[in-house]
Short mmCIF file of C-alpha atoms and ligand atoms in Angstrom, two decimals:
data_model
loop_
_atom_site.label_atom_id
_atom_site.label_comp_id
_atom_site.label_asym_id
_atom_site.label_seq_id
_atom_site.Cartn_x
_atom_site.Cartn_y
_atom_site.Cartn_z
CA MET A 1 102.15 141.88 117.25
CA ALA A 2 99.52 142.12 119.97
CA ALA A 3 98.19 145.25 118.26
CA ALA A 4 96.40 143.14 115.66
CA ALA A 5 94.81 140.69 118.13
CA GLY A 6 91.07 140.54 117.57
CA GLN A 7 91.37 142.36 114.24
CA VAL A 8 91.53 141.27 110.65
CA ILE A 9 95.11 141.11 109.33
CA VAL A 10 95.71 141.80 105.65
CA CYS A 11 98.78 139.92 104.43
CA LYS A 12 100.23 138.10 101.44
CA ALA A 13 99.09 134.57 100.72
CA ALA A 14 99.73 132.30 97.74
CA VAL A 15 96.30 131.43 96.40
CA ALA A 16 95.62 128.38 94.23
CA TRP A 17 92.75 129.70 92.11
CA GLU A 18 92.52 126.72 89.79
CA ALA A 19 93.90 123.21 89.49
CA GLY A 20 97.43 123.12 88.14
CA LYS A 21 97.73 126.89 87.58
CA PRO A 22 100.61 128.77 89.23
CA LEU A 23 99.79 130.11 92.69
CA VAL A 24 99.15 133.87 92.80
CA LEU A 25 100.41 136.07 95.64
CA GLU A 26 97.37 138.03 96.79
CA ASP A 27 96.46 140.40 99.61
CA VAL A 28 94.27 138.23 101.80
CA GLU A 29 92.20 139.17 104.86
CA VAL A 30 92.84 136.79 107.74
CA ALA A 31 90.10 136.88 110.38
CA PRO A 32 90.97 136.68 114.08
CA PRO A 33 91.08 133.22 115.66
CA GLN A 34 87.76 131.95 117.03
CA LYS A 35 87.08 129.48 119.84
CA MET A 36 90.00 127.04 120.30
CA GLU A 37 91.90 128.54 117.35
CA VAL A 38 95.22 130.36 117.09
CA ARG A 39 96.52 132.80 114.49
CA ILE A 40 100.10 132.10 113.51
CA LYS A 41 102.71 134.16 111.71
CA ILE A 42 104.36 131.68 109.38
CA LEU A 43 108.12 132.26 109.00
CA TYR A 44 109.09 129.25 106.89
CA THR A 45 107.07 126.71 105.00
CA SER A 46 108.11 123.89 102.68
CA LEU A 47 106.49 121.92 99.92
CA CYS A 48 105.39 118.30 100.40
CA HIS A 49 104.10 116.14 97.57
CA THR A 50 100.64 116.08 99.20
CA ASP A 51 100.30 119.83 98.43
CA VAL A 52 101.13 119.09 94.81
CA TYR A 53 98.45 116.36 94.52
CA PHE A 54 95.72 118.68 95.79
CA TRP A 55 96.95 121.54 93.61
CA GLU A 56 96.98 119.29 90.51
CA ALA A 57 93.62 117.79 91.62
CA LYS A 58 94.06 114.99 89.09
CA GLY A 59 93.61 112.16 91.56
CA GLN A 60 92.02 114.25 94.35
CA ASN A 61 88.84 116.28 94.72
CA PRO A 62 89.18 119.87 93.50
CA VAL A 63 88.59 122.48 96.21
CA PHE A 64 89.37 126.00 94.92
CA PRO A 65 90.26 128.77 95.52
CA ARG A 66 92.43 127.42 98.27
CA ILE A 67 95.53 128.25 100.30
CA LEU A 68 97.69 125.11 100.32
CA GLY A 69 100.65 124.28 102.56
CA HIS A 70 101.01 122.16 105.68
CA GLU A 71 104.73 121.83 106.43
CA ALA A 72 105.84 124.96 108.30
CA GLY A 73 107.16 126.75 111.34
CA GLY A 74 105.92 129.98 112.88
CA ILE A 75 105.11 132.08 115.91
CA VAL A 76 101.72 132.48 117.60
CA GLU A 77 100.33 135.99 116.92
CA SER A 78 97.07 135.76 118.89
CA VAL A 79 94.78 133.14 120.40
CA GLY A 80 91.01 132.69 120.41
CA GLU A 81 88.56 131.99 123.22
CA GLY A 82 89.34 128.96 125.37
CA VAL A 83 92.98 128.61 124.33
CA THR A 84 95.17 128.09 127.40
CA ASP A 85 97.99 125.89 126.08
CA LEU A 86 99.44 128.50 123.69
CA ALA A 87 100.20 132.20 123.98
CA PRO A 88 101.41 134.92 121.61
CA GLY A 89 105.13 134.52 120.96
CA ASP A 90 105.21 130.72 121.25
CA HIS A 91 107.24 128.96 118.57
CA VAL A 92 105.11 126.33 116.89
CA LEU A 93 104.85 123.72 114.17
CA PRO A 94 101.40 123.27 112.59
CA VAL A 95 100.39 119.68 111.82
CA PHE A 96 97.81 118.39 109.33
CA THR A 97 96.41 116.00 111.92
CA GLY A 98 95.62 116.90 115.50
CA GLU A 99 95.14 115.82 119.06
CA CYS A 100 91.99 116.73 121.03
CA LYS A 101 93.40 114.71 123.98
CA GLU A 102 89.90 113.48 124.88
CA CYS A 103 88.76 110.93 122.30
CA ALA A 104 89.42 107.18 122.32
CA HIS A 105 92.24 107.63 119.78
CA CYS A 106 93.99 110.33 121.76
CA LYS A 107 93.69 108.16 124.88
CA SER A 108 95.04 105.10 123.09
CA GLU A 109 98.80 104.69 123.02
CA GLU A 110 98.53 103.05 119.62
CA SER A 111 96.65 105.64 117.57
CA ASN A 112 97.12 109.20 116.36
CA MET A 113 93.81 109.21 114.46
CA CYS A 114 92.04 111.79 116.66
CA ASP A 115 88.25 111.67 116.14
CA LEU A 116 87.96 115.45 116.01
CA LEU A 117 91.14 116.57 114.28
CA ARG A 118 92.34 113.69 112.11
CA ILE A 119 93.40 114.56 108.57
CA ASN A 120 90.55 115.70 106.34
CA THR A 121 91.68 116.55 102.83
CA ASP A 122 88.36 117.83 101.48
CA ARG A 123 87.29 120.20 104.26
CA GLY A 124 88.10 123.80 103.36
CA VAL A 125 86.62 125.53 106.44
CA MET A 126 87.20 125.70 110.20
CA LEU A 127 85.50 123.19 112.49
CA HIS A 128 84.08 125.79 114.92
CA ASP A 129 81.65 127.50 112.54
CA ALA A 130 82.20 125.78 109.17
CA LYS A 131 83.54 129.08 107.76
CA SER A 132 86.85 130.10 106.25
CA ARG A 133 89.10 132.60 108.04
CA PHE A 134 90.57 133.74 104.70
CA SER A 135 88.88 136.10 102.28
CA ILE A 136 89.61 138.45 99.41
CA SER A 137 87.14 141.36 99.18
CA GLY A 138 84.72 139.33 101.28
CA LYS A 139 84.91 136.23 99.06
CA PRO A 140 86.04 133.15 101.03
CA ILE A 141 89.26 131.33 100.16
CA TYR A 142 89.33 127.73 101.40
CA HIS A 143 91.71 126.17 103.92
CA PHE A 144 93.79 123.05 103.26
CA LEU A 145 94.43 120.28 105.84
CA GLY A 146 93.47 122.76 108.56
CA THR A 147 96.87 124.43 108.18
CA SER A 148 97.12 126.58 104.98
CA THR A 149 100.70 127.62 105.60
CA PHE A 150 101.30 129.32 102.22
CA SER A 151 100.24 132.56 103.89
CA GLU A 152 102.07 135.09 106.06
CA TYR A 153 99.34 134.53 108.68
CA THR A 154 97.05 131.54 109.08
CA VAL A 155 94.42 130.35 111.56
CA ILE A 156 94.63 126.79 112.92
CA HIS A 157 92.79 124.74 115.55
CA VAL A 158 94.90 124.70 118.73
CA GLY A 159 94.89 120.88 118.65
CA CYS A 160 96.91 120.96 115.40
CA VAL A 161 99.68 123.22 116.71
CA ALA A 162 102.72 121.81 118.52
CA LYS A 163 104.65 124.14 120.81
CA ILE A 164 108.38 123.59 120.46
CA ASN A 165 111.67 124.78 121.92
CA PRO A 166 112.00 128.47 120.95
CA LEU A 167 115.72 127.94 120.30
CA ALA A 168 115.03 125.44 117.50
CA PRO A 169 115.76 126.97 114.07
CA LEU A 170 112.37 127.16 112.37
CA ASP A 171 113.95 127.13 108.89
CA LYS A 172 115.14 123.57 109.61
CA VAL A 173 112.62 122.03 112.01
CA CYS A 174 109.71 123.12 109.80
CA ILE A 175 110.27 119.91 107.79
CA MET A 176 109.42 117.94 110.95
CA SER A 177 105.86 119.24 110.77
CA CYS A 178 105.18 116.71 108.02
CA GLY A 179 107.82 115.04 105.82
CA PHE A 180 110.50 114.11 108.30
CA CYS A 181 108.23 112.78 111.05
CA THR A 182 106.03 110.96 108.54
CA GLY A 183 108.87 108.91 107.06
CA PHE A 184 110.95 108.52 110.20
CA GLY A 185 107.94 107.49 112.29
CA ALA A 186 106.68 105.08 109.63
CA THR A 187 109.88 103.11 110.18
CA VAL A 188 110.60 103.51 113.90
CA ASN A 189 107.00 103.54 115.18
CA VAL A 190 105.23 101.28 112.70
CA ALA A 191 107.57 99.02 110.68
CA LYS A 192 109.90 98.64 113.71
CA PRO A 193 112.78 96.82 111.98
CA LYS A 194 115.03 94.75 114.22
CA ARG A 195 118.77 95.35 114.37
CA GLY A 196 120.49 93.62 111.46
CA SER A 197 117.33 93.37 109.35
CA SER A 198 116.70 94.32 105.73
CA VAL A 199 114.39 97.19 104.81
CA ALA A 200 113.14 98.28 101.37
CA ILE A 201 112.14 101.91 100.91
CA PHE A 202 109.91 102.70 97.92
CA GLY A 203 110.25 106.33 96.81
CA LEU A 204 113.37 108.29 97.76
CA GLY A 205 111.89 111.76 98.21
CA ALA A 206 112.13 113.47 101.59
CA VAL A 207 109.53 111.17 103.15
CA GLY A 208 111.24 108.00 101.88
CA LEU A 209 114.69 109.21 102.90
CA ALA A 210 113.38 110.02 106.38
CA ALA A 211 112.08 106.44 106.45
CA ALA A 212 115.57 105.28 105.43
CA GLU A 213 117.02 107.38 108.25
CA GLY A 214 114.66 105.54 110.61
CA ALA A 215 115.96 102.22 109.28
CA ARG A 216 119.55 103.37 109.75
CA VAL A 217 119.06 104.42 113.38
CA SER A 218 117.19 101.14 114.01
CA GLY A 219 120.36 99.30 112.98
CA ALA A 220 119.09 97.79 109.71
CA SER A 221 121.99 96.17 107.86
CA ARG A 222 120.53 96.43 104.35
CA ILE A 223 118.48 99.41 103.21
CA ILE A 224 117.28 98.90 99.66
CA GLY A 225 116.09 102.06 97.91
CA VAL A 226 113.53 101.68 95.11
CA ASP A 227 112.82 104.60 92.80
CA ILE A 228 112.08 105.19 89.13
CA ASN A 229 114.23 108.35 89.20
CA PRO A 230 117.87 107.18 89.13
CA SER A 231 119.13 110.63 90.07
CA ARG A 232 117.82 109.90 93.59
CA PHE A 233 120.36 107.14 94.15
CA GLU A 234 123.53 109.21 94.64
CA GLN A 235 121.74 111.49 97.08
CA ALA A 236 120.24 108.55 99.00
CA LYS A 237 123.69 107.22 99.97
CA LYS A 238 123.90 110.07 102.49
CA PHE A 239 120.83 108.62 104.18
CA GLY A 240 122.27 105.17 104.67
CA VAL A 241 120.65 103.51 101.65
CA THR A 242 122.98 100.63 100.77
CA GLU A 243 121.50 99.28 97.51
CA PHE A 244 119.28 100.55 94.74
CA VAL A 245 116.68 99.03 92.46
CA ASN A 246 115.10 100.92 89.59
CA PRO A 247 111.94 99.03 88.57
CA LYS A 248 112.41 100.36 85.03
CA ASP A 249 115.71 98.42 84.69
CA HIS A 250 113.94 95.06 85.05
CA LYS A 251 111.44 93.09 83.00
CA LYS A 252 110.05 91.24 86.02
CA PRO A 253 108.08 92.94 88.80
CA VAL A 254 110.28 94.70 91.34
CA GLN A 255 108.99 92.49 94.17
CA GLU A 256 110.52 89.49 92.39
CA VAL A 257 113.82 91.32 91.94
CA ILE A 258 113.87 92.14 95.66
CA ALA A 259 112.96 88.56 96.63
CA GLU A 260 115.93 87.31 94.57
CA ILE A 261 118.51 89.63 96.10
CA THR A 262 117.28 89.05 99.66
CA ASP A 263 116.73 85.30 99.67
CA GLY A 264 112.93 85.45 99.81
CA GLY A 265 112.08 89.05 100.64
CA VAL A 266 112.90 91.94 102.94
CA ASP A 267 112.03 91.96 106.64
CA ARG A 268 110.31 95.35 106.36
CA SER A 269 109.25 97.74 103.61
CA VAL A 270 108.01 101.31 103.68
CA GLU A 271 106.18 102.76 100.68
CA CYS A 272 106.55 106.54 100.16
CA THR A 273 105.48 107.05 96.53
CA GLY A 274 101.67 107.43 96.41
CA ASN A 275 101.62 105.04 93.44
CA VAL A 276 99.29 102.07 94.00
CA ASP A 277 101.45 99.63 91.99
CA ALA A 278 104.41 100.55 94.19
CA MET A 279 102.18 99.94 97.24
CA ILE A 280 101.37 96.44 95.99
CA SER A 281 105.05 95.75 95.25
CA ALA A 282 106.02 97.04 98.68
CA PHE A 283 103.64 94.54 100.26
CA GLU A 284 104.53 91.60 98.06
CA CYS A 285 108.30 92.11 98.51
CA VAL A 286 108.31 91.39 102.25
CA HIS A 287 109.39 87.98 103.46
CA ASP A 288 106.66 85.46 104.23
CA GLY A 289 106.42 84.38 107.87
CA TRP A 290 107.33 87.76 109.38
CA GLY A 291 107.53 90.58 106.82
CA VAL A 292 105.76 93.87 107.53
CA ALA A 293 104.97 96.50 104.88
CA VAL A 294 103.91 100.05 105.76
CA LEU A 295 102.04 102.34 103.36
CA VAL A 296 102.67 106.07 103.62
CA GLY A 297 102.03 107.51 100.13
CA VAL A 298 98.72 109.30 99.54
CA PRO A 299 96.91 107.31 96.82
CA HIS A 300 94.81 108.48 93.86
CA LYS A 301 91.19 108.76 95.04
CA GLU A 302 90.12 105.86 92.80
CA ALA A 303 93.10 103.60 93.53
CA VAL A 304 92.38 99.96 94.39
CA PHE A 305 94.93 97.81 96.19
CA LYS A 306 94.87 94.31 94.73
CA THR A 307 96.84 91.30 95.91
CA HIS A 308 96.17 87.60 96.30
CA PRO A 309 94.88 86.79 99.82
CA VAL A 310 97.44 84.02 100.08
CA ASN A 311 100.07 86.74 100.44
CA PHE A 312 98.47 87.49 103.81
CA LEU A 313 97.91 83.82 104.71
CA ASN A 314 101.64 83.35 104.23
CA GLU A 315 102.08 85.59 107.25
CA ARG A 316 102.85 88.94 105.77
CA THR A 317 101.46 92.07 107.45
CA LEU A 318 100.28 95.27 105.78
CA LYS A 319 99.94 98.51 107.73
CA GLY A 320 99.43 102.19 106.95
CA THR A 321 100.16 105.39 108.79
CA PHE A 322 99.62 109.12 108.85
CA PHE A 323 102.34 111.31 110.34
CA GLY A 324 104.40 108.24 111.21
CA ASN A 325 102.02 107.45 114.07
CA PHE A 326 103.42 110.35 116.08
CA LYS A 327 100.90 112.17 118.24
CA PRO A 328 101.46 115.69 116.95
CA LEU A 329 101.22 117.67 120.19
CA SER A 330 102.60 115.08 122.62
CA ASP A 331 105.46 113.71 120.51
CA LEU A 332 106.66 116.44 118.15
CA PRO A 333 108.41 118.62 120.78
CA GLY A 334 110.53 115.58 121.74
CA VAL A 335 111.48 114.87 118.13
CA VAL A 336 112.58 118.51 117.81
CA GLU A 337 114.73 118.01 120.94
CA LYS A 338 116.42 115.04 119.26
CA TYR A 339 117.47 117.39 116.46
CA MET A 340 118.66 119.96 119.03
CA ASN A 341 120.73 117.21 120.69
CA LYS A 342 122.25 116.37 117.29
CA GLU A 343 120.70 112.88 117.27
CA LEU A 344 118.89 113.68 114.01
CA GLU A 345 120.07 115.56 110.93
CA LEU A 346 117.71 117.74 108.93
CA GLU A 347 120.09 119.81 106.78
CA LYS A 348 120.59 117.07 104.21
CA PHE A 349 116.85 117.03 103.42
CA ILE A 350 116.89 120.71 102.48
CA THR A 351 118.07 120.98 98.88
CA HIS A 352 116.51 124.31 97.83
CA GLU A 353 115.35 127.60 99.29
CA VAL A 354 113.24 130.36 97.69
CA PRO A 355 111.63 133.61 98.84
CA PHE A 356 107.81 133.54 99.15
CA SER A 357 107.49 135.54 95.93
CA GLU A 358 109.02 132.56 94.06
CA ILE A 359 106.92 129.82 95.63
CA ASN A 360 105.99 128.40 92.23
CA LYS A 361 109.63 127.41 91.72
CA ALA A 362 109.27 124.97 94.63
CA PHE A 363 106.53 123.21 92.63
CA ASP A 364 108.79 123.03 89.55
CA TYR A 365 111.66 121.52 91.53
CA MET A 366 109.41 118.84 93.01
CA LEU A 367 107.67 118.02 89.71
CA LYS A 368 111.06 117.62 87.99
CA GLY A 369 112.23 115.34 90.82
CA GLU A 370 115.11 117.71 91.60
CA SER A 371 114.31 118.67 95.18
CA LEU A 372 113.87 116.86 98.45
CA ARG A 373 112.61 119.81 100.43
CA CYS A 374 112.49 123.41 99.23
CA ILE A 375 112.19 125.90 102.08
CA ILE A 376 109.99 128.91 101.30
CA ARG A 377 111.05 132.00 103.27
CA MET A 378 108.12 134.26 104.12
CA GLU A 379 110.19 137.41 104.69
P1 NAD B 1 108.53 113.19 96.46
O1 NAD B 1 107.87 113.50 95.17
O2 NAD B 1 109.62 114.08 96.92
O3 NAD B 1 109.10 111.70 96.44
C1 NAD B 1 108.41 110.63 95.85
C2 NAD B 1 109.44 109.69 95.19
O4 NAD B 1 108.74 108.53 94.74
C3 NAD B 1 110.11 110.32 93.97
O5 NAD B 1 111.52 110.21 94.09
C4 NAD B 1 109.56 109.49 92.80
O6 NAD B 1 110.50 109.36 91.74
C5 NAD B 1 109.27 108.16 93.48
N1 NAD B 1 108.26 107.33 92.78
C6 NAD B 1 107.11 107.73 92.20
N2 NAD B 1 106.47 106.67 91.66
C7 NAD B 1 107.22 105.57 91.93
C8 NAD B 1 107.10 104.19 91.64
N3 NAD B 1 106.04 103.71 90.97
N4 NAD B 1 108.07 103.35 92.06
C9 NAD B 1 109.15 103.82 92.75
N5 NAD B 1 109.32 105.14 93.04
C10 NAD B 1 108.38 105.98 92.64
O7 NAD B 1 107.34 113.12 97.57
P2 NAD B 1 107.39 113.23 99.16
O8 NAD B 1 107.10 114.63 99.57
O9 NAD B 1 108.61 112.53 99.66
O10 NAD B 1 106.08 112.38 99.54
C11 NAD B 1 106.04 110.99 99.29
C12 NAD B 1 104.63 110.44 99.46
O11 NAD B 1 104.25 110.50 100.83
C13 NAD B 1 103.55 111.24 98.71
O12 NAD B 1 102.61 110.31 98.21
C14 NAD B 1 102.93 112.08 99.79
O13 NAD B 1 101.62 112.49 99.47
C15 NAD B 1 102.96 111.10 100.93
N6 NAD B 1 102.82 111.66 102.29
C16 NAD B 1 102.10 110.94 103.19
C17 NAD B 1 101.98 111.37 104.50
C18 NAD B 1 101.29 110.54 105.54
O14 NAD B 1 101.13 111.02 106.67
N7 NAD B 1 100.87 109.32 105.22
C19 NAD B 1 102.56 112.59 104.88
C20 NAD B 1 103.34 113.28 103.93
C21 NAD B 1 103.46 112.80 102.64
ZN1 ZN B 2 103.08 116.47 103.86
#
């Protein structure tokens, strides 16, 4: 591996040339890592709905050609100038949001919104020199979320790379680099349900089911799953979801249905759909006086959240979170250890697996609502 350090690597990457068109496996040149960057050999990556939104570019700004992907596991191949925390051979999880460890957010116990490395969905270049590290015949291919994991090799800022236990199976813990931690943290770090409380989860994909898992380990007694895809319900029982509501089965708004079955509303709700109407329902379905709703879904760029202010006056709280409020570098290794100690289960989130050459199938499974997580094997 060290042989390529400082040199361009030519490898396969799945390039999104145009919105909504199948990705194309291309030979891509990957430049060596620059100051505070690392080059990583990706071994496994998986598809999150956020990749699909930016590939469709219906409700998001189009940035093409681009290498998508942000949920992955890999091994450091080489490091750039100034990198002391990582070395070739380290097992790592890239994260779409980072930790500079110096800004007010990184110093605050409450925030993971690093000034330097927080999520930026429209930037397609590296921070150091505003250039891309990917090219095909000299023509730049843009980055995505600073991670671009749909490539055999990628270059990432060191502050967005968590070093983990080398014994952790990367084909499982890769889903902790986004989906699992996002949903689980949204519940345990942000919604913080009390033992015996009721929690509604909107959207029962991998993120929502990880949120349900957070409710289960917090000792919630009722976990109400809300989804418009009824095929999710059977699967969700494995994640501790105790009741189901399909908004399509009811004439009245789902928040009213939930208020009726819970005597006034749930104690907590976590929204994991990306649909703004579901976000509003998730807020309005929490109990007045103490209810807390947490938004996780990535909204359409023109979405507007509308609710009557009295819903707040009646002592409901609305919050939002990226990456479940985990600090990616400081907290992720510990979450991986919880899996290693069998305190967390990841296998049940992994419903499909495909070789890299069939990456487009992962998009089909997600668009049809068939998959939770589809692992893409790079070799
Ligand atoms: P997914 O497609 O696997 O799951 C989404 C689920 O929501 C599906 O089961 C779908 O049927 C359901 N749904 C859609 N519209 C609905 C509605 N109006 N009412 C009820 N259910 C509805 O997606 P995922 O990978 O689990 O991601 C979920 C959301 O979380 C996406 O919006 C994604 O972009 C977002 N996300 C946010 C963060 C973050 O840090 N905030 C990180 C990762 C993903
Ligand atoms: Zn994601």
